[in-house]
Amino acid sequence: MSWAIEVQNLNVWYGDKHIIKNVSFRVPKNVIFAIMGPSGCGKSTLLRAMNRLLDLNPHARVEGQVKINGINIYGDNVDVTWVRRQFGMVFQIPNPFPHLSIYENVALGPKLNGLVKDKSQLDELVKQALQKAYLWDEVKNDLRKPASMLSGGQQQRLCIARALALKPRIILMDEPTANLDPVASSKIEELLLELKEDYTIIIVTHNPQQAARVSDYVAFLYMGELIEIGETSTVFTRPSNILTEKYVLGRMG
Amino acid sequence: MMDSEKIFLLFLIVFVSISLLIVAGIVTSLIINSYPIFLRDGFSFIFKSVWNPVKEDYGILPALLGTLISSAIAISIAMPLAISLAIFSAEIAPTSVRGFINSVSDLMASLPSVIYGLWGLYVLAPILNQYIMTPLHQYLGFIPLFSTKPIPTNLFTAGVLLAIMITPFSSSIIREAYNAIPHHLKEAAYSLGMTRWEVIRTLLGYIKSAILAGAFLALGRAMGETVAVAMVVGNTFTLPRSLFDMGYTISSLIANQFPNAEAYSYMMPALYSGALVLFTIGLIINLAGLYWIRRVVTRG
């Protein structure tokens, strides 16, 4: 079996603080893999270690390996911009560039990466990305308007489209519905199930119900340690660790 | 308790009123004192090029052009410098150097302008003349901008000196705006696989209103600056034919001419109306700058 991503003995420190403690796991292709755990358990840090966004934090130190297609992204001679382009990333706060238009937000990534040759290809790519993000019908007549005019849920789907336009293998999502209302959240969750056909999705959530609803595999992270990992149905019905059981039953965090 | 609060409020109202009254008083005296020359010459006073106290004939066009030209030079040199300095301090310099750069920059912004004037006259002007203006005139003299044979003190020198003076000021406005960019936008940019330069370019677009505001407020300062300019601009009342001509600015004209003004009947109104023109331009520019700053703040 070939894996979308393999994490081996990953450790992260912020200064002296040990944030991620020797975490290893593998994610198969075309699944939704959820990382759940209470606030402050290191979920977001773990996610940012996977596409080296953690490099932005000057105090962060990483040890261990993260492999995509057999390449360790922390290896020597690995171009960090290449690494990040293998992933699409969606954040907790919908963060389209408010000064750019809806179109430009989606087009920015492929334009910089040289993914497209000409304007018509770019137009097509933007359209496809917006369609895949279930946003096209709502914005097709407003492509030139600023992204800031969209609602929160629309902005988050725009961010998903922006991520998809990079043609990534893996989509990283950091609590993508934490700042959305229930209707907008369930729209995003439906969208995830669709996207699974073409992408591997790794989603961080502090909400075990969401993990249960959308994921195929789930990992439970607690104080930087990987407590339990497995098929979602198994972890939620027959957790093997008492901490996991407490967490999924809502008695923790 | 209530009484002390009332007294405090009363004091506040009194002091605020005093400040507002002073501003109103200045504007009023500008208008009243310049009124005679407008009554005699109308607005033609602004567009005439003559300064003849003997015939009581005045027009401020050369000084107005001098103000506009030296400020234009200043702003076009200062903005690239200010943006670079802001980015270097906010994004590129190591944290340990950052504080030092910002302190130096803030110190430069607060130096008394007479120091800039002195340095500009004795250090900057000869250097500019020898290494920039003379070669430009020699090799590109066919371009009208460089057509005059330069001497050290002229409009160009004034413009460069002004650029040095306003760079730290507008740089700090841009730096503050850059540092206020939400972290999640920076993350979004990097997550798209942008290089550092591409991220900086994208984020500069996000703060373009602040950059414009910084430019306008700095332009306002450049136009009003008096002492330093008066020391290096040449103080010659002719219509400038090139950047290398000696000239006047409105503020340096006022500073240089007011000691004589009372001897004549229309020179004082002429100087006052120069001040009124300068005030009006400055007001417009500052309002524009504030408008753009407000747009930055309200965009959220």
Coordinates of C-alpha atoms in Angstrom, one line a residue:
Chain A
M1 CA 0.0 0.0 0.0
S2 CA 1.3 3.5 -0.8
W3 CA 0.7 6.2 1.7
A4 CA -0.3 9.8 1.2
I5 CA 1.8 10.9 4.1
E6 CA 4.0 9.1 6.7
V7 CA 5.0 10.8 9.9
Q8 CA 7.9 9.1 11.8
N9 CA 9.1 9.9 15.3
L10 CA 8.1 13.5 15.0
N11 CA 9.0 15.8 17.9
V12 CA 8.4 19.5 18.1
W13 CA 9.7 21.9 20.7
Y14 CA 8.8 25.5 21.2
G15 CA 12.0 26.7 23.0
D16 CA 12.2 24.2 25.9
K17 CA 8.6 23.1 25.7
H18 CA 8.1 19.7 24.2
I19 CA 4.9 20.1 22.2
I20 CA 4.7 17.0 20.0
K21 CA 6.1 13.9 21.6
N22 CA 7.5 11.2 19.3
V23 CA 4.4 10.9 17.1
S24 CA 4.2 8.4 14.2
F25 CA 1.4 7.6 11.9
R26 CA 0.6 6.9 8.3
V27 CA -2.4 8.1 6.2
P28 CA -3.7 6.1 3.3
K29 CA -4.7 7.9 0.1
N30 CA -8.2 9.3 -0.5
V31 CA -9.4 9.2 3.0
I32 CA -10.4 11.8 5.6
F33 CA -8.0 11.5 8.5
A34 CA -9.0 13.4 11.6
I35 CA -6.7 14.5 14.4
M36 CA -8.8 15.2 17.5
G37 CA -8.0 16.3 21.0
P38 CA -8.6 19.0 23.6
S39 CA -7.4 22.5 23.1
G40 CA -3.7 22.9 23.5
C41 CA -2.9 19.3 22.8
G42 CA -0.7 20.2 19.9
K43 CA -3.0 19.4 17.0
S44 CA -2.4 22.6 15.1
T45 CA 1.3 22.3 15.6
L46 CA 1.3 18.8 14.3
L47 CA -0.6 19.9 11.2
R48 CA 1.8 22.8 10.6
A49 CA 4.7 20.4 10.9
M50 CA 3.4 18.4 8.0
N51 CA 3.8 21.2 5.4
R52 CA 6.6 23.0 7.2
L53 CA 4.5 26.1 7.9
L54 CA 6.0 25.7 11.4
D55 CA 9.2 27.1 9.9
L56 CA 7.6 30.5 10.3
N57 CA 7.9 30.2 14.0
P58 CA 11.5 31.1 14.9
H59 CA 11.2 29.3 18.3
A60 CA 10.0 26.0 16.8
R61 CA 12.4 23.1 16.5
V62 CA 11.4 19.9 14.7
E63 CA 13.0 16.4 14.8
G64 CA 11.9 13.3 12.9
Q65 CA 10.5 12.7 9.5
V66 CA 7.5 13.5 7.4
K67 CA 7.4 11.7 4.1
I68 CA 5.3 12.4 1.1
N69 CA 5.9 10.1 -1.9
G70 CA 8.9 8.7 0.0
I71 CA 10.6 12.1 0.2
N72 CA 11.4 13.4 3.7
I73 CA 10.2 17.0 3.7
Y74 CA 12.8 17.8 6.4
G75 CA 15.6 16.3 4.4
D76 CA 18.5 18.3 3.0
N77 CA 18.0 20.0 -0.3
V78 CA 14.3 20.0 -0.1
D79 CA 12.7 23.2 -1.3
V80 CA 10.3 24.4 1.3
T81 CA 8.0 26.2 -1.3
W82 CA 7.8 22.9 -3.2
V83 CA 6.8 21.1 0.0
R84 CA 4.0 23.7 0.7
R85 CA 2.7 23.4 -2.8
Q86 CA 2.1 19.7 -2.3
F87 CA -0.5 20.6 0.3
G88 CA -3.6 22.8 0.3
M89 CA -4.2 24.4 3.6
V90 CA -7.4 25.7 5.1
F91 CA -7.3 27.6 8.4
Q92 CA -9.5 28.1 11.5
I93 CA -10.3 31.7 10.6
P94 CA -11.5 32.1 7.0
N95 CA -8.5 34.1 5.6
P96 CA -8.9 35.0 1.9
F97 CA -6.8 38.1 1.0
P98 CA -9.4 40.8 1.6
H99 CA -7.8 43.2 -0.8
L100 CA -7.9 40.8 -3.7
S101 CA -10.9 39.8 -5.8
I102 CA -12.6 36.4 -5.5
Y103 CA -10.9 35.5 -8.8
E104 CA -7.5 36.7 -7.8
N105 CA -7.6 34.8 -4.5
V106 CA -8.0 31.5 -6.3
A107 CA -5.7 32.4 -9.2
L108 CA -2.8 33.6 -7.0
G109 CA -1.3 30.2 -6.2
P110 CA -1.3 28.7 -9.7
K111 CA -0.1 32.0 -11.2
L112 CA 2.9 32.0 -8.9
N113 CA 3.6 28.4 -9.3
G114 CA 3.5 28.5 -13.1
L115 CA 0.8 25.8 -13.1
V116 CA -0.9 27.4 -16.1
K117 CA 0.3 28.7 -19.4
D118 CA -2.2 31.3 -20.4
K119 CA -5.2 33.3 -19.2
S120 CA -7.8 30.9 -20.5
Q121 CA -6.2 28.0 -18.7
L122 CA -6.1 30.0 -15.6
D123 CA -9.8 31.0 -16.0
E124 CA -10.6 27.3 -16.4
L125 CA -8.6 26.3 -13.3
V126 CA -10.2 29.0 -11.2
K127 CA -13.7 27.9 -12.4
Q128 CA -12.9 24.2 -11.6
A129 CA -11.6 25.0 -8.2
L130 CA -14.6 27.2 -7.3
Q131 CA -16.9 24.4 -8.6
K132 CA -15.2 21.8 -6.5
A133 CA -15.6 24.0 -3.5
Y134 CA -19.4 24.4 -4.2
L135 CA -18.9 28.1 -4.5
W136 CA -19.1 28.7 -8.3
D137 CA -22.8 29.2 -8.6
E138 CA -22.9 31.8 -5.8
V139 CA -20.0 33.9 -7.1
K140 CA -19.8 33.4 -10.9
N141 CA -21.1 36.8 -11.5
D142 CA -19.0 38.5 -8.9
L143 CA -15.6 37.2 -9.6
R144 CA -14.1 40.7 -9.8
K145 CA -15.5 41.8 -6.5
P146 CA -13.4 41.8 -3.3
A147 CA -13.3 38.6 -1.3
S148 CA -14.2 40.5 1.8
M149 CA -17.8 40.9 0.6
L150 CA -18.5 37.2 1.0
S151 CA -20.1 35.7 4.1
G152 CA -17.9 33.7 6.6
G153 CA -19.0 30.3 5.2
Q154 CA -18.4 31.5 1.6
Q155 CA -15.0 32.9 2.5
Q156 CA -14.1 29.5 4.0
R157 CA -15.2 27.7 0.8
L158 CA -13.2 30.3 -1.2
C159 CA -10.2 29.3 0.9
I160 CA -10.8 25.7 0.0
A161 CA -11.0 26.7 -3.7
R162 CA -7.7 28.6 -3.2
A163 CA -6.2 25.5 -1.8
L164 CA -7.6 23.2 -4.5
A165 CA -6.2 25.5 -7.3
L166 CA -2.7 24.5 -6.3
K167 CA -3.6 20.9 -7.4
P168 CA -2.4 19.5 -4.1
R169 CA -2.2 15.8 -3.1
I170 CA -3.2 16.5 0.4
I171 CA -5.5 19.1 2.0
L172 CA -4.7 20.1 5.6
M173 CA -7.5 21.6 7.5
D174 CA -7.1 23.3 10.9
E175 CA -10.5 23.4 12.6
P176 CA -12.1 24.7 9.4
T177 CA -15.6 25.1 10.9
A178 CA -14.7 26.5 14.3
N179 CA -15.7 30.0 13.3
L180 CA -18.8 29.1 11.2
D181 CA -22.4 28.8 12.0
P182 CA -24.0 25.3 12.0
V183 CA -25.4 25.6 8.5
A184 CA -22.2 26.8 7.0
S185 CA -20.3 24.1 9.0
S186 CA -22.5 21.3 7.6
K187 CA -22.0 22.6 4.1
I188 CA -18.2 22.3 4.6
E189 CA -18.5 18.8 6.0
E190 CA -20.6 17.7 3.0
L191 CA -17.9 19.2 0.8
L192 CA -15.2 17.2 2.6
L193 CA -16.9 14.0 1.8
E194 CA -17.0 14.9 -1.9
L195 CA -13.4 16.0 -2.0
K196 CA -12.2 12.7 -0.6
E197 CA -12.7 11.2 -4.1
D198 CA -9.7 13.2 -5.4
Y199 CA -7.7 14.2 -2.3
T200 CA -6.4 13.0 1.0
I201 CA -7.8 15.2 3.7
I202 CA -6.2 15.7 7.1
I203 CA -8.5 17.6 9.4
V204 CA -7.8 18.9 12.9
T205 CA -10.8 19.2 15.1
H206 CA -11.5 19.7 18.8
N207 CA -15.0 18.4 18.3
P208 CA -15.2 14.6 18.5
Q209 CA -18.7 14.6 16.9
Q210 CA -17.2 16.2 13.8
A211 CA -14.4 13.6 13.7
A212 CA -17.1 10.9 14.0
R213 CA -19.2 12.4 11.2
V214 CA -16.6 13.0 8.6
S215 CA -13.5 10.9 9.1
D216 CA -12.5 7.4 8.0
Y217 CA -9.5 7.2 10.3
V218 CA -9.0 9.2 13.5
A219 CA -6.1 9.9 15.8
F220 CA -6.5 11.1 19.4
L221 CA -3.8 13.5 20.5
Y222 CA -3.5 14.3 24.2
M223 CA -0.8 16.6 25.6
G224 CA 1.4 16.1 22.6
E225 CA 1.2 12.3 22.6
L226 CA -0.6 10.1 20.2
I227 CA -2.9 8.2 22.5
E228 CA -4.8 6.2 20.0
I229 CA -5.2 5.8 16.2
G230 CA -7.5 3.6 14.1
E231 CA -10.6 3.4 12.0
T232 CA -13.1 5.9 13.1
S233 CA -15.9 3.4 13.8
T234 CA -13.6 1.3 16.0
V235 CA -12.1 4.2 17.9
F236 CA -15.6 5.6 18.7
T237 CA -17.2 2.3 19.6
R238 CA -14.4 0.3 21.2
P239 CA -11.7 2.7 22.2
S240 CA -8.7 0.8 23.6
N241 CA -7.5 3.6 25.9
I242 CA -9.4 5.0 28.8
L243 CA -8.4 8.6 27.9
T244 CA -9.8 8.1 24.4
E245 CA -13.0 6.8 25.9
K246 CA -13.4 9.7 28.2
Y247 CA -12.8 12.1 25.4
V248 CA -15.2 10.6 22.8
L249 CA -17.9 10.4 25.5
G250 CA -17.4 14.1 26.1
R251 CA -16.1 13.8 29.6
M252 CA -12.9 15.6 28.9
G253 CA -11.8 19.0 27.3
Chain B
M1 CA -16.8 62.4 43.7
M2 CA -19.2 63.9 41.2
D3 CA -17.9 67.4 41.9
S4 CA -14.3 66.5 41.1
E5 CA -15.4 64.8 37.9
K6 CA -17.4 67.9 36.9
I7 CA -14.3 70.1 37.5
F8 CA -12.2 67.7 35.5
L9 CA -14.7 67.9 32.6
L10 CA -14.8 71.6 32.9
F11 CA -11.0 71.9 32.6
L12 CA -11.0 69.5 29.7
I13 CA -13.6 71.6 27.8
V14 CA -11.7 74.8 28.5
F15 CA -8.4 73.4 27.3
V16 CA -9.9 71.8 24.2
S17 CA -11.7 75.0 23.3
I18 CA -8.4 77.0 23.7
S19 CA -6.7 74.6 21.2
L20 CA -9.6 74.8 18.7
L21 CA -9.8 78.6 19.1
I22 CA -6.1 78.9 18.3
V23 CA -6.4 77.0 15.1
A24 CA -9.5 79.0 14.1
G25 CA -7.6 82.2 15.0
I26 CA -4.6 81.2 12.8
V27 CA -6.9 80.5 9.8
T28 CA -8.8 83.7 10.4
S29 CA -5.6 85.8 10.5
L30 CA -4.3 84.1 7.4
I31 CA -7.4 85.1 5.5
I32 CA -7.7 88.6 7.0
N33 CA -4.1 89.5 6.4
S34 CA -3.8 88.2 2.9
Y35 CA -7.1 89.8 2.0
P36 CA -5.6 93.1 0.7
I37 CA -3.5 91.5 -2.0
F38 CA -6.4 89.4 -3.2
L39 CA -8.5 92.5 -3.2
R40 CA -5.9 94.3 -5.4
D41 CA -4.7 91.5 -7.7
G42 CA -7.3 88.7 -7.4
F43 CA -6.1 85.2 -7.8
S44 CA -3.6 86.3 -10.5
F45 CA -1.3 86.8 -7.5
I46 CA -0.8 83.0 -7.4
F47 CA 0.1 82.6 -11.0
K48 CA 2.5 85.6 -11.5
S49 CA 6.2 85.3 -11.4
V50 CA 7.5 88.6 -9.9
W51 CA 8.8 89.7 -6.6
N52 CA 9.4 93.5 -6.9
P53 CA 9.0 95.3 -3.5
V54 CA 9.8 98.6 -5.1
K55 CA 6.9 98.5 -7.4
E56 CA 4.9 96.6 -4.8
D57 CA 4.3 93.8 -7.4
Y58 CA 4.2 90.3 -6.1
G59 CA 3.4 86.8 -7.4
I60 CA 4.3 83.5 -5.8
L61 CA 4.4 81.2 -8.8
P62 CA 8.1 80.4 -8.7
A63 CA 7.9 79.6 -5.0
L64 CA 4.7 77.5 -5.5
L65 CA 6.5 75.6 -8.3
G66 CA 9.6 75.2 -6.1
T67 CA 7.5 73.8 -3.3
L68 CA 5.8 71.3 -5.7
I69 CA 9.0 70.3 -7.4
S70 CA 11.1 69.8 -4.3
S71 CA 8.3 67.9 -2.6
A72 CA 7.8 65.7 -5.7
I73 CA 11.5 64.9 -5.8
A74 CA 11.4 64.2 -2.1
I75 CA 8.4 61.9 -2.2
S76 CA 9.6 59.9 -5.2
I77 CA 13.0 59.2 -3.6
A78 CA 11.5 58.7 -0.1
M79 CA 8.8 56.2 -0.8
P80 CA 11.0 53.4 -2.2
L81 CA 13.4 54.0 0.7
A82 CA 10.6 54.1 3.3
I83 CA 9.0 50.9 2.0
S84 CA 12.3 49.1 1.9
L85 CA 13.2 50.3 5.4
A86 CA 9.8 49.2 6.7
I87 CA 10.0 45.8 5.2
F88 CA 13.6 45.3 6.3
S89 CA 12.7 46.1 9.8
A90 CA 9.4 44.3 10.0
E91 CA 10.2 41.1 8.0
I92 CA 13.8 40.6 7.3
A93 CA 16.1 42.0 10.0
P94 CA 16.8 39.6 12.8
T95 CA 14.8 40.4 16.0
S96 CA 17.9 41.7 17.7
V97 CA 18.6 44.3 15.1
R98 CA 15.0 45.4 14.7
G99 CA 14.8 47.5 17.8
F100 CA 18.0 49.2 16.9
I101 CA 16.9 50.1 13.4
N102 CA 13.6 51.4 14.6
S103 CA 15.2 53.5 17.3
V104 CA 17.6 55.0 14.8
S105 CA 14.7 55.6 12.4
D106 CA 12.6 57.3 15.1
L107 CA 15.6 59.4 16.1
M108 CA 16.0 60.6 12.6
A109 CA 12.4 61.5 12.4
S110 CA 12.7 63.7 15.5
L111 CA 16.0 65.5 14.7
P112 CA 15.6 69.3 14.6
S113 CA 15.4 70.3 10.9
V114 CA 18.2 72.9 11.3
I115 CA 20.6 70.0 11.8
Y116 CA 19.5 68.6 8.5
G117 CA 19.9 72.0 7.0
L118 CA 23.4 72.4 8.2
W119 CA 24.4 68.9 7.1
G120 CA 22.6 69.3 3.8
L121 CA 24.4 72.6 3.1
Y122 CA 28.0 71.6 4.0
V123 CA 28.0 67.8 3.4
L124 CA 25.1 66.6 1.2
A125 CA 25.1 69.5 -1.3
P126 CA 28.7 69.3 -2.4
I127 CA 28.5 65.5 -2.7
L128 CA 25.3 65.6 -4.7
N129 CA 26.8 68.2 -6.9
Q130 CA 30.0 66.3 -7.6
Y131 CA 28.7 62.8 -8.0
I132 CA 25.2 63.1 -9.2
M133 CA 24.1 66.4 -10.5
T134 CA 27.2 67.3 -12.5
P135 CA 27.4 63.8 -14.2
L136 CA 23.6 63.9 -14.9
H137 CA 24.0 67.3 -16.5
Q138 CA 27.1 66.3 -18.5
Y139 CA 25.6 63.1 -20.0
L140 CA 21.9 63.7 -19.9
G141 CA 21.8 67.5 -20.1
F142 CA 19.7 67.3 -23.3
I143 CA 16.8 66.2 -21.1
P144 CA 15.2 69.5 -20.0
L145 CA 15.0 68.2 -16.3
F146 CA 18.8 68.3 -16.2
S147 CA 19.5 71.2 -18.6
T148 CA 20.9 73.7 -16.1
K149 CA 24.5 73.6 -15.1
P150 CA 24.2 72.8 -11.4
I151 CA 25.6 74.5 -8.4
P152 CA 25.4 72.8 -5.0
T153 CA 22.3 74.5 -3.6
N154 CA 19.2 74.1 -5.8
L155 CA 15.8 72.5 -6.0
F156 CA 17.2 69.0 -6.5
T157 CA 19.4 69.2 -3.4
A158 CA 16.4 70.5 -1.4
G159 CA 14.4 67.6 -2.7
V160 CA 17.0 65.0 -1.7
L161 CA 17.4 66.5 1.7
L162 CA 13.6 66.5 2.2
A163 CA 13.6 62.9 1.1
I164 CA 16.1 62.0 3.8
M165 CA 14.0 63.9 6.4
I166 CA 10.6 62.3 5.6
T167 CA 11.8 58.8 4.9
P168 CA 11.8 57.7 8.6
F169 CA 8.4 59.3 9.1
S170 CA 6.6 57.5 6.4
S171 CA 8.6 54.4 7.0
S172 CA 7.3 54.1 10.5
I173 CA 3.7 54.4 9.3
I174 CA 4.3 51.6 6.8
R175 CA 6.1 49.5 9.4
E176 CA 3.2 49.8 11.8
A177 CA 0.7 48.8 9.2
Y178 CA 2.9 45.9 8.1
N179 CA 3.3 44.6 11.6
A180 CA -0.4 44.9 12.1
I181 CA -1.1 42.4 9.3
P182 CA -3.0 39.5 10.9
H183 CA -0.7 36.4 11.3
H184 CA -3.3 34.2 9.6
L185 CA -2.9 36.1 6.3
K186 CA 0.8 35.6 6.4
E187 CA 0.2 31.9 7.0
A188 CA -2.2 31.8 4.1
A189 CA 0.4 33.3 1.8
Y190 CA 3.2 31.0 2.9
S191 CA 0.8 28.0 2.7
L192 CA 0.4 28.7 -1.0
G193 CA 4.1 28.0 -1.5
M194 CA 5.1 31.6 -2.0
T195 CA 8.6 32.6 -1.5
R196 CA 9.4 35.3 1.0
W197 CA 9.4 38.0 -1.7
E198 CA 6.1 36.8 -3.1
V199 CA 4.6 36.9 0.4
I200 CA 6.0 40.4 0.9
R201 CA 4.6 41.6 -2.4
T202 CA 1.2 40.2 -1.6
L203 CA 1.1 41.7 1.8
L204 CA 2.2 45.1 0.6
G205 CA -0.9 45.0 -1.6
Y206 CA -2.9 44.4 1.6
I207 CA -1.5 47.5 3.2
K208 CA -1.5 49.7 0.1
S209 CA -3.9 52.2 1.7
A210 CA -1.3 52.7 4.6
I211 CA 1.4 53.2 2.1
L212 CA -0.6 55.9 0.3
A213 CA -1.4 57.5 3.7
G214 CA 2.3 57.4 4.6
A215 CA 3.1 59.1 1.2
F216 CA 0.5 61.8 1.7
L217 CA 1.4 62.6 5.2
A218 CA 5.1 62.7 4.3
L219 CA 4.3 64.9 1.4
G220 CA 2.5 67.3 3.7
R221 CA 5.6 67.5 5.8
A222 CA 7.9 68.0 2.9
M223 CA 5.8 70.9 1.6
G224 CA 5.8 72.6 5.0
E225 CA 9.5 72.1 5.9
T226 CA 11.1 75.5 6.1
V227 CA 14.5 75.9 7.7
A228 CA 16.4 73.0 6.1
V229 CA 15.0 73.9 2.7
A230 CA 15.8 77.5 3.1
M231 CA 19.4 76.6 3.7
V232 CA 19.9 74.5 0.6
V233 CA 17.4 75.6 -2.0
G234 CA 19.3 78.6 -3.3
N235 CA 16.7 81.2 -2.6
T236 CA 16.5 82.7 -6.1
F237 CA 13.2 84.1 -7.3
T238 CA 13.0 82.8 -10.9
L239 CA 10.7 80.3 -12.6
P240 CA 12.6 77.0 -12.5
R241 CA 13.7 75.7 -15.9
S242 CA 15.2 72.5 -14.6
L243 CA 15.7 70.5 -11.4
F244 CA 19.1 72.0 -11.0
D245 CA 17.9 75.6 -10.9
M246 CA 18.2 77.5 -7.7
G247 CA 14.8 78.3 -6.4
Y248 CA 12.5 79.2 -3.6
T249 CA 9.7 77.4 -1.8
I250 CA 6.7 79.1 -0.3
S251 CA 8.0 78.4 3.2
S252 CA 11.5 79.4 2.5
L253 CA 10.2 82.6 0.8
I254 CA 8.3 83.5 3.9
A255 CA 11.2 82.8 6.2
N256 CA 13.6 84.8 4.1
Q257 CA 11.4 87.8 3.3
F258 CA 9.4 88.5 6.5
P259 CA 12.1 90.7 8.0
N260 CA 11.7 93.2 5.2
A261 CA 8.0 92.9 4.9
E262 CA 6.9 95.7 7.2
A263 CA 8.7 98.2 5.2
Y264 CA 6.3 97.7 2.3
S265 CA 2.5 97.9 2.2
Y266 CA 1.7 94.8 0.2
M267 CA 4.6 92.4 1.0
M268 CA 3.0 91.3 4.2
P269 CA -0.3 90.4 2.6
A270 CA 1.7 88.7 -0.2
L271 CA 3.5 86.5 2.4
Y272 CA 0.3 85.8 4.2
S273 CA -1.4 84.7 1.1
G274 CA 1.6 82.5 0.3
A275 CA 1.0 81.0 3.7
L276 CA -2.7 80.6 3.0
V277 CA -2.0 78.8 -0.3
L278 CA 0.5 76.5 1.5
F279 CA -2.1 75.9 4.3
T280 CA -4.8 75.0 1.8
I281 CA -2.5 72.5 -0.1
G282 CA -1.4 71.0 3.2
L283 CA -4.9 70.7 4.4
I284 CA -6.0 68.9 1.3
I285 CA -3.1 66.5 1.4
N286 CA -3.5 65.7 5.1
L287 CA -7.2 65.1 4.7
A288 CA -6.4 62.7 1.9
G289 CA -3.8 61.0 4.0
L290 CA -6.2 60.7 7.0
Y291 CA -8.9 59.4 4.7
W292 CA -6.7 56.6 3.6
I293 CA -5.5 55.8 7.1
R294 CA -9.2 55.5 8.2
R295 CA -9.8 53.1 5.4
V296 CA -7.0 50.9 6.7
V297 CA -8.4 51.0 10.2
T298 CA -12.0 50.3 9.3
R299 CA -11.4 47.5 6.9
G300 CA -10.8 45.1 9.8

